[in-house]
mmCIF file of C-alpha atoms in Angstrom:
data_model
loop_
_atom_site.group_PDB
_atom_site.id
_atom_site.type_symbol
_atom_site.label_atom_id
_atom_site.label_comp_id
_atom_site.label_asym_id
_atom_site.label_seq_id
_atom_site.Cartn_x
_atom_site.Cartn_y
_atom_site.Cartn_z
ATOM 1 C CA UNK A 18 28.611 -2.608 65.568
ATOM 2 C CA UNK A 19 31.492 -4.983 66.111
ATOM 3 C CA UNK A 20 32.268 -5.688 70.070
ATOM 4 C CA UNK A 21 35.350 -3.506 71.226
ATOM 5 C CA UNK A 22 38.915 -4.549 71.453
ATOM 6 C CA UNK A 23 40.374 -5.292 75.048
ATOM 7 C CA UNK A 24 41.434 -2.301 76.537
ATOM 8 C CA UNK A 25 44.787 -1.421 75.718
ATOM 9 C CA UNK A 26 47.101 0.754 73.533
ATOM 10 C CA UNK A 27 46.983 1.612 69.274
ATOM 11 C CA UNK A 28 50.139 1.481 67.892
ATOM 12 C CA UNK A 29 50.395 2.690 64.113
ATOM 13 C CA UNK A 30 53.230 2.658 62.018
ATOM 14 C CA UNK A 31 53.418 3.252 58.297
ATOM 15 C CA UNK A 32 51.761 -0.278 56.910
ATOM 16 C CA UNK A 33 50.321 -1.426 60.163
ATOM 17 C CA UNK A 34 47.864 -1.233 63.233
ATOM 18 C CA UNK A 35 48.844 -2.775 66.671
ATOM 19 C CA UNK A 36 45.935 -3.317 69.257
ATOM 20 C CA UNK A 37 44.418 -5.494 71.609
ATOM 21 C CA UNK A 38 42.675 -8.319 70.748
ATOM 22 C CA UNK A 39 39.249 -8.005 68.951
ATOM 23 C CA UNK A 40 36.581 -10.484 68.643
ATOM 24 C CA UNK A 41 36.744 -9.727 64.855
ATOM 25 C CA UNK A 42 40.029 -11.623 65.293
ATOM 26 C CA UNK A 43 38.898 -14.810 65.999
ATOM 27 C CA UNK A 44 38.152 -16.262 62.242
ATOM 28 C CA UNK A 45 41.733 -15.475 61.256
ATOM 29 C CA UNK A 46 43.414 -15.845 64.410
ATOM 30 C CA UNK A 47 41.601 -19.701 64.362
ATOM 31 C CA UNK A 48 42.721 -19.972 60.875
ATOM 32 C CA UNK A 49 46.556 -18.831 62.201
ATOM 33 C CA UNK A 50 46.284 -21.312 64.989
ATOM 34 C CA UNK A 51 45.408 -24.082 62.732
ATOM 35 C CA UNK A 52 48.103 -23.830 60.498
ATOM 36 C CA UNK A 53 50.852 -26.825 61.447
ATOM 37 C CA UNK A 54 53.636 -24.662 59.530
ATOM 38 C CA UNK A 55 52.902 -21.263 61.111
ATOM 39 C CA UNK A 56 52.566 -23.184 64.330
ATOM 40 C CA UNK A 57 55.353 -25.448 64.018
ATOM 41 C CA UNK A 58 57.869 -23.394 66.570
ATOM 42 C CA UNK A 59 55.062 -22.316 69.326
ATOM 43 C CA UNK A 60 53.389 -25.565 69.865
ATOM 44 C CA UNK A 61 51.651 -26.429 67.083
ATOM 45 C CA UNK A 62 48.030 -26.731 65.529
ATOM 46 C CA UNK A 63 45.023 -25.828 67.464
ATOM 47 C CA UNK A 64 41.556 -26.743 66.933
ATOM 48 C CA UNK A 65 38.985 -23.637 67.262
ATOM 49 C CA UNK A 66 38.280 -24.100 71.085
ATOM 50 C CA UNK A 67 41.875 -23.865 72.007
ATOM 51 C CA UNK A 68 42.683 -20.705 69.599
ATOM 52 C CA UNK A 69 39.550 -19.630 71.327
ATOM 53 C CA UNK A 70 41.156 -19.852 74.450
ATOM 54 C CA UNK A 71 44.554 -18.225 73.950
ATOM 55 C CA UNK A 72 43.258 -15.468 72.197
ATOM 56 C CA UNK A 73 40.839 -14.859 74.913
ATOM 57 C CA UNK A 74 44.374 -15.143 77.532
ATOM 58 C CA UNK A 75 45.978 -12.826 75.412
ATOM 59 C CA UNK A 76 43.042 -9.944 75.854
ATOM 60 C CA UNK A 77 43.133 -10.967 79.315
ATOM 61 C CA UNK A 78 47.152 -10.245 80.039
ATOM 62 C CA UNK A 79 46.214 -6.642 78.647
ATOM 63 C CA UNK A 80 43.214 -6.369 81.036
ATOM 64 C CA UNK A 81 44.758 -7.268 84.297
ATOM 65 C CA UNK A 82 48.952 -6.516 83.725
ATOM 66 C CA UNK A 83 49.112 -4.183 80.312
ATOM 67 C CA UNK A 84 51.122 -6.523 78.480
ATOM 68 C CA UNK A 85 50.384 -9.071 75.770
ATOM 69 C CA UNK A 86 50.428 -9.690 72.167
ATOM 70 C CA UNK A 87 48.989 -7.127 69.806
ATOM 71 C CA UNK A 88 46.669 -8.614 66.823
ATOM 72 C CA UNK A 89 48.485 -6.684 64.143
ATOM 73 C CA UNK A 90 46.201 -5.499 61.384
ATOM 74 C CA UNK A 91 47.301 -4.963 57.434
ATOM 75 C CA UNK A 92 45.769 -0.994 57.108
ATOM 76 C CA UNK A 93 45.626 -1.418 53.494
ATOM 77 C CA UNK A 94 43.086 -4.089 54.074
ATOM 78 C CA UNK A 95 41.671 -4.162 57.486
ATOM 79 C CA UNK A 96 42.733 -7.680 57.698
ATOM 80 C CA UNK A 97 44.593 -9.126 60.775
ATOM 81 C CA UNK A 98 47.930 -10.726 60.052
ATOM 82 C CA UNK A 99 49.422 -12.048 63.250
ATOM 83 C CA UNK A 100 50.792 -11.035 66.950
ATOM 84 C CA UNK A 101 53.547 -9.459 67.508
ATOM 85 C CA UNK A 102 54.221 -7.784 71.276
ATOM 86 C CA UNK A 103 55.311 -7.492 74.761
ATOM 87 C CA UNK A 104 54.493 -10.667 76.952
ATOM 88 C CA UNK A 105 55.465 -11.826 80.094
ATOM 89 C CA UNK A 106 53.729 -14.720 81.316
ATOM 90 C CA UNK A 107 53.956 -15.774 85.142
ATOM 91 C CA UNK A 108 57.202 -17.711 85.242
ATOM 92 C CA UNK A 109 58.514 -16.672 81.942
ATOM 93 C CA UNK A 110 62.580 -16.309 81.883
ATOM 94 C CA UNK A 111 62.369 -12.481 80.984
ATOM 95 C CA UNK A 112 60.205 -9.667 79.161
ATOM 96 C CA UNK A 113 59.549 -11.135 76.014
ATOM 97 C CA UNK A 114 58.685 -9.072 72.591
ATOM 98 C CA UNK A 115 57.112 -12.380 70.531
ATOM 99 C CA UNK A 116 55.881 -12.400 67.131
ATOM 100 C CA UNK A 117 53.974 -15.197 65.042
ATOM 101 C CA UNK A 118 52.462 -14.363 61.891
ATOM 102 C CA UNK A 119 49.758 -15.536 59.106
ATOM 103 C CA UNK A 120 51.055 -17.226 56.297
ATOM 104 C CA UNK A 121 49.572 -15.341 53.761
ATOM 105 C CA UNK A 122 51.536 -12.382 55.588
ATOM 106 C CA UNK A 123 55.124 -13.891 55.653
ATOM 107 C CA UNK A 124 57.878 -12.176 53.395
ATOM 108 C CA UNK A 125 56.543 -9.016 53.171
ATOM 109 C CA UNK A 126 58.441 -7.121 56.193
ATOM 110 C CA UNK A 127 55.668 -6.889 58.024
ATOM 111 C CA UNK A 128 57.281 -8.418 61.272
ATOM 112 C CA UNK A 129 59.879 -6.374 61.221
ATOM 113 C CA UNK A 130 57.841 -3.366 60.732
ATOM 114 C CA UNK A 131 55.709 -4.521 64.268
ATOM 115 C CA UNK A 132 58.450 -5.728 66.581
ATOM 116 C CA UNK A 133 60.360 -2.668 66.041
ATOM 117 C CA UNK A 134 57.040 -0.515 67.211
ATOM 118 C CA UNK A 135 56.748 -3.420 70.129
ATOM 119 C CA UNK A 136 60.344 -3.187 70.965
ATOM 120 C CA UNK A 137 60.010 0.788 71.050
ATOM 121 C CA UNK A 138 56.760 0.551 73.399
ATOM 122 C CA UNK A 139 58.246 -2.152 75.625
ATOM 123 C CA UNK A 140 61.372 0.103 76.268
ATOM 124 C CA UNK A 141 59.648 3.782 75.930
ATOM 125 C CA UNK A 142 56.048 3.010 77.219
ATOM 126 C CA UNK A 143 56.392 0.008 79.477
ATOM 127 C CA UNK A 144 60.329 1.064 81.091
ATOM 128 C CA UNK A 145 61.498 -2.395 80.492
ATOM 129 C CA UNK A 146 65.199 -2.951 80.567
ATOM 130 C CA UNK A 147 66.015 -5.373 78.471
ATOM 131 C CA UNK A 148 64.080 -7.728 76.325
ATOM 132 C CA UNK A 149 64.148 -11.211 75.344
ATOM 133 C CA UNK A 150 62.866 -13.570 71.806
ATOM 134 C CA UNK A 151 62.416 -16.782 72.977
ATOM 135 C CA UNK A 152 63.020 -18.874 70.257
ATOM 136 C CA UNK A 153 63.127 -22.229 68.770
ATOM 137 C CA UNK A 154 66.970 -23.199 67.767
ATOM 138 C CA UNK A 155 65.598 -24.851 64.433
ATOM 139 C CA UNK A 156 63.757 -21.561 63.686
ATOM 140 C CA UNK A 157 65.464 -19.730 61.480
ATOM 141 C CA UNK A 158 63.452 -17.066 59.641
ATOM 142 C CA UNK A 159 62.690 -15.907 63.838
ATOM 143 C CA UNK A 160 66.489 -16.004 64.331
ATOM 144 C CA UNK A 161 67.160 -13.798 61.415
ATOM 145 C CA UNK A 162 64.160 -11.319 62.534
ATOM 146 C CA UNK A 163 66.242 -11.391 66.059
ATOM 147 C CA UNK A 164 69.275 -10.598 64.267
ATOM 148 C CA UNK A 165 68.267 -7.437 62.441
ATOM 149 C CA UNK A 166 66.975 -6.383 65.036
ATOM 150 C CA UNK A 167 70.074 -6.400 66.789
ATOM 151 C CA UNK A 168 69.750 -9.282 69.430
ATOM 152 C CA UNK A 169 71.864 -11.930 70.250
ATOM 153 C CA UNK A 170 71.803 -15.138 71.469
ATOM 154 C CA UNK A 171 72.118 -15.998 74.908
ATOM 155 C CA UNK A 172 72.157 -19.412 74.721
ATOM 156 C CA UNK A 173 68.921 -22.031 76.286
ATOM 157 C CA UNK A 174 66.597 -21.306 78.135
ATOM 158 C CA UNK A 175 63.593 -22.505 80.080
ATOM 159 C CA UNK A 176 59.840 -21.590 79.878
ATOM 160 C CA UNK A 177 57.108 -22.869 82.770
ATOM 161 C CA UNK A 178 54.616 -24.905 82.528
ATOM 162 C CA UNK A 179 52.808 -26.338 80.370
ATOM 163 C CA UNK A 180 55.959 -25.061 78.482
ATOM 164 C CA UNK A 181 59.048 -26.711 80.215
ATOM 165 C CA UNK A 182 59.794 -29.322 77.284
ATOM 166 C CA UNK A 183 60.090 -26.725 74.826
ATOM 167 C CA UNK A 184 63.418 -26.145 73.513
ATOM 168 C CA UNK A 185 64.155 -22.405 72.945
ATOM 169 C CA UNK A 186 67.062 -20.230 72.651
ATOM 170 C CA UNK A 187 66.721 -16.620 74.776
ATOM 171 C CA UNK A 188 67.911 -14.170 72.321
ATOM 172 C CA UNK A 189 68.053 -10.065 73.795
ATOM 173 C CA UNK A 190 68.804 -7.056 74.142
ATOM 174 C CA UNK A 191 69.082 -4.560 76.701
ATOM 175 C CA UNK A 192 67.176 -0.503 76.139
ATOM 176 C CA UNK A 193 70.970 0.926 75.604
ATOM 177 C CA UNK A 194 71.715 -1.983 72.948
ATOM 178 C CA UNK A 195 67.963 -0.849 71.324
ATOM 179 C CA UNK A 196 68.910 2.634 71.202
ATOM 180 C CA UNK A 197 72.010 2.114 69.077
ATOM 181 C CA UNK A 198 70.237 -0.220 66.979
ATOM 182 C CA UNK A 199 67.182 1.075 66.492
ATOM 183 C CA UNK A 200 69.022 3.941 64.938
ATOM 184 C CA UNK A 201 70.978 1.867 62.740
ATOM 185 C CA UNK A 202 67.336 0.358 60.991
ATOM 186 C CA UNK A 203 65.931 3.991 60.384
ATOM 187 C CA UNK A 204 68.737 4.516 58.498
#
């Protein structure tokens, strides 16, 4: 028997599950962390002991606030892919939907598929207002995933510490923007 997920929500949509952290995560979510491409735009390659570490913050954040990144697992498969959710860190410029995937999961819609569930629980589930994509301005497959799904670009912003040299664009949108636009992508 496998130890549990952190407590927290199961989002499914058609291709995809969304939950909480698992310790069954760890292998891939080490392998993820280790990756200097798929790690390129939030702070680059971790050894095993620091993946540890985040993912073991992230299950955290859903055990003490109810926010933090889902690991987002292929149903076809059973295999995680990524993290894709709400998170708002202490200090953080805004409520943040983030997403970061596994390589071998790129270019297969499968981000699109999970931010649009993460936007719709941030905005239905959690009440936020408006949302935010902190993002990388050399990052461009992240700025076109902002784009379709209808954000803009704010312009720079600043994350805390150990954070505050990054350099990231805050692209958003507010629940009223995500209604019209989540309409237009179930079209």
């Amino acid at each position: 028997m496998s130890p549990p997920a952190a407590t927290g929500p199961i989002l499914h949509t058609a291709r995809l599950i969304l939950r909480p952290p698992a310790l069954e995560d760890f292998e891939r979510w080490a392998d993820f962390q280790a990756d200097p491409e798929t790690t390129r735009f939030i702070g680059g390659p971790q050894a095993p002991a620091q993946a540890w570490r985040a993912m073991m913050s992230i299950a955290g954040a859903w055990a003490l606030s109810g926010v933090g990144f889902f690991s987002v697992i292929e149903k076809s498969s059973g295999q995680w892919i990524g993290r894709i959710g709400p998170w708002f860190p202490h200090g953080w410029p805004g409520h943040e939907v983030g997403w970061s995937l596994h390589r071998d999961a790129m270019g297969k819609g499968y981000a699109l598929e999970a931010a649009v569930a993460s936007l719709d629980y941030a905005f239905d589930v959690l009440g936020w207002d408006d949302v935010i994509h902190a993002i990388d301005p050399d990052n461009a497959p992240s700025q076109n995933l902002a784009r379709r799904l209808g954000s803009v670009n704010g312009g720079p912003g600043r994350l805390p510490p150990p954070f505050e040299d990054a350099v990231v664009d805050l692209w958003g949108q507010t629940r009223a923007d995500w209604t019209r636009n989540r309409q237009r992508l179930i079209r």
